[in-house]
């Protein structure tokens, strides 16, 4: 594998058979933030993903021909929810974290619908979402809720 920055990725449908790989990635990626917030539970972090896993709205992210992460874009009455976006730690900082949402947001912009999401308080994901035009709508002791109106930022 090269060490250059890349935005090359391929989405593929996420069948139900992918749920365990996706749950394991979630536990790995969220562990530090959840521990910092005093909320990490080794079983619960995986079970919450299993309970909410909806293959119809989930895509697996592949990079370098292998599983690299996952993202879900769930339709809602008032737009879409961007959920469960995680990348394998060894692939973070290489452009994928921007390329994946940029592609999804082009689609939601074309549809003219807002996107809502939540990130953990203190997470680097908040800065990533803000760079793509999301603004804070509310916060609680654990979560920061954000929204992005269509066309808020230039997605080049």
Coordinates of C-alpha atoms in Angstrom, one line a residue:
X1 CA 0.0 0.0 0.0
X2 CA 1.3 3.5 -0.8
X3 CA 1.4 6.2 1.7
X4 CA 0.1 9.0 -0.6
X5 CA -3.1 10.7 0.1
X6 CA -6.0 9.3 -1.9
X7 CA -9.7 9.9 -2.4
X8 CA -10.1 6.7 -4.4
X9 CA -12.9 4.6 -3.1
X10 CA -15.7 2.4 -4.2
X11 CA -19.1 2.0 -2.5
X12 CA -20.9 -1.3 -2.6
X13 CA -24.1 -2.4 -1.1
X14 CA -23.8 -3.7 2.5
X15 CA -25.6 -7.0 2.8
X16 CA -26.7 -8.3 6.2
X17 CA -23.7 -10.6 6.2
X18 CA -21.5 -7.5 6.6
X19 CA -23.0 -6.5 10.0
X20 CA -20.3 -8.1 12.1
X21 CA -17.4 -6.4 10.2
X22 CA -19.3 -3.1 10.4
X23 CA -20.0 -3.6 14.2
X24 CA -16.3 -4.3 14.8
X25 CA -15.2 -1.3 12.9
X26 CA -17.6 0.9 14.8
X27 CA -16.3 -0.3 18.2
X28 CA -12.7 0.3 17.1
X29 CA -13.4 3.8 15.7
X30 CA -15.6 5.1 18.5
X31 CA -13.6 3.6 21.4
X32 CA -11.4 6.5 22.3
X33 CA -14.2 9.1 22.1
X34 CA -16.6 6.9 24.0
X35 CA -14.0 6.2 26.7
X36 CA -13.2 9.9 27.0
X37 CA -17.0 10.5 27.6
X38 CA -17.2 7.6 30.1
X39 CA -19.6 5.8 27.8
X40 CA -17.6 2.9 26.3
X41 CA -19.2 -0.6 26.7
X42 CA -17.5 -3.3 24.6
X43 CA -20.8 -5.1 23.9
X44 CA -23.2 -2.2 23.7
X45 CA -21.2 -0.3 21.1
X46 CA -21.5 -3.3 18.8
X47 CA -25.1 -4.2 19.6
X48 CA -26.3 -0.7 18.9
X49 CA -24.9 -1.0 15.4
X50 CA -26.5 -4.5 14.9
X51 CA -29.9 -3.2 16.2
X52 CA -29.9 -0.3 13.8
X53 CA -28.2 -1.9 10.8
X54 CA -30.3 -1.3 7.6
X55 CA -28.6 -2.8 4.6
X56 CA -30.9 -0.9 2.2
X57 CA -29.4 2.4 3.4
X58 CA -25.8 1.3 4.1
X59 CA -22.8 1.2 1.8
X60 CA -19.5 -0.4 2.5
X61 CA -16.5 1.7 1.5
X62 CA -13.8 -0.1 -0.2
X63 CA -10.3 1.3 -0.8
X64 CA -7.3 -0.6 -2.2
X65 CA -9.6 -3.4 -3.0
X66 CA -10.5 -4.1 0.7
X67 CA -13.1 -3.2 3.3
X68 CA -12.3 0.4 4.5
X69 CA -15.4 1.5 6.2
X70 CA -19.1 2.1 6.0
X71 CA -21.7 4.8 5.7
X72 CA -25.5 5.0 5.9
X73 CA -27.7 7.6 4.4
X74 CA -31.2 7.1 5.7
X75 CA -34.1 8.9 4.2
X76 CA -36.4 10.7 6.7
X77 CA -39.5 12.9 6.3
X78 CA -37.5 16.1 6.5
X79 CA -34.4 15.1 4.5
X80 CA -31.7 12.4 5.2
X81 CA -29.7 11.2 8.2
X82 CA -26.0 10.6 7.6
X83 CA -25.3 7.8 10.0
X84 CA -22.6 5.3 10.8
X85 CA -19.8 6.8 8.8
X86 CA -16.5 5.2 9.9
X87 CA -13.2 4.5 8.2
X88 CA -10.6 2.1 9.3
X89 CA -8.0 4.0 11.4
X90 CA -5.1 3.1 9.1
X91 CA -6.9 4.8 6.2
X92 CA -7.8 8.0 8.0
X93 CA -6.0 11.2 7.0
X94 CA -5.8 10.1 3.4
X95 CA -8.7 12.0 1.8
X96 CA -11.4 9.3 2.2
X97 CA -13.0 11.0 5.1
X98 CA -13.8 14.0 2.8
X99 CA -14.4 12.1 -0.4
X100 CA -17.1 9.9 0.9
X101 CA -19.4 12.6 2.4
X102 CA -18.6 14.9 -0.6
X103 CA -20.0 12.2 -2.9
X104 CA -23.1 11.6 -0.8
X105 CA -23.8 15.4 -0.3
X106 CA -23.7 15.9 -4.1
X107 CA -26.6 13.5 -4.3
X108 CA -28.6 15.1 -1.5
X109 CA -27.9 18.6 -3.0
X110 CA -29.2 17.4 -6.3
X111 CA -32.3 16.1 -4.5
X112 CA -32.6 19.5 -2.7
X113 CA -32.9 17.9 0.8
X114 CA -31.1 18.7 4.0
X115 CA -28.9 16.2 5.8
X116 CA -28.9 15.7 9.6
X117 CA -26.3 13.9 11.7
X118 CA -24.9 13.6 15.1
X119 CA -21.3 13.2 16.3
X120 CA -19.9 12.5 19.7
X121 CA -19.0 15.6 21.7
X122 CA -15.2 16.4 21.2
X123 CA -14.9 14.1 18.2
X124 CA -12.8 15.2 15.2
X125 CA -15.9 14.2 13.1
X126 CA -17.4 17.5 14.1
X127 CA -14.7 19.5 12.3
X128 CA -15.1 17.3 9.2
X129 CA -18.8 17.8 9.1
X130 CA -18.4 21.6 9.6
X131 CA -16.0 21.7 6.6
X132 CA -18.8 20.2 4.5
X133 CA -21.3 22.8 5.6
X134 CA -23.0 21.3 8.7
X135 CA -23.8 23.5 11.6
X136 CA -24.7 22.7 15.2
X137 CA -28.4 22.6 15.9
X138 CA -28.3 21.2 19.5
X139 CA -26.0 19.4 22.0
X140 CA -26.4 17.2 24.9
X141 CA -23.7 15.8 27.3
X142 CA -22.7 13.1 24.8
X143 CA -23.9 14.1 21.3
X144 CA -23.7 17.1 19.0
X145 CA -26.5 17.3 16.5
X146 CA -25.8 19.0 13.2
X147 CA -27.7 19.8 10.0
X148 CA -26.6 20.8 6.5
X149 CA -28.9 22.6 4.0
X150 CA -28.5 21.7 0.3
X151 CA -25.8 23.6 -1.5
X152 CA -24.3 25.0 1.7
X153 CA -20.7 24.5 0.6
X154 CA -19.0 24.0 -2.7
X155 CA -18.3 20.3 -3.1
X156 CA -15.3 20.1 -5.5

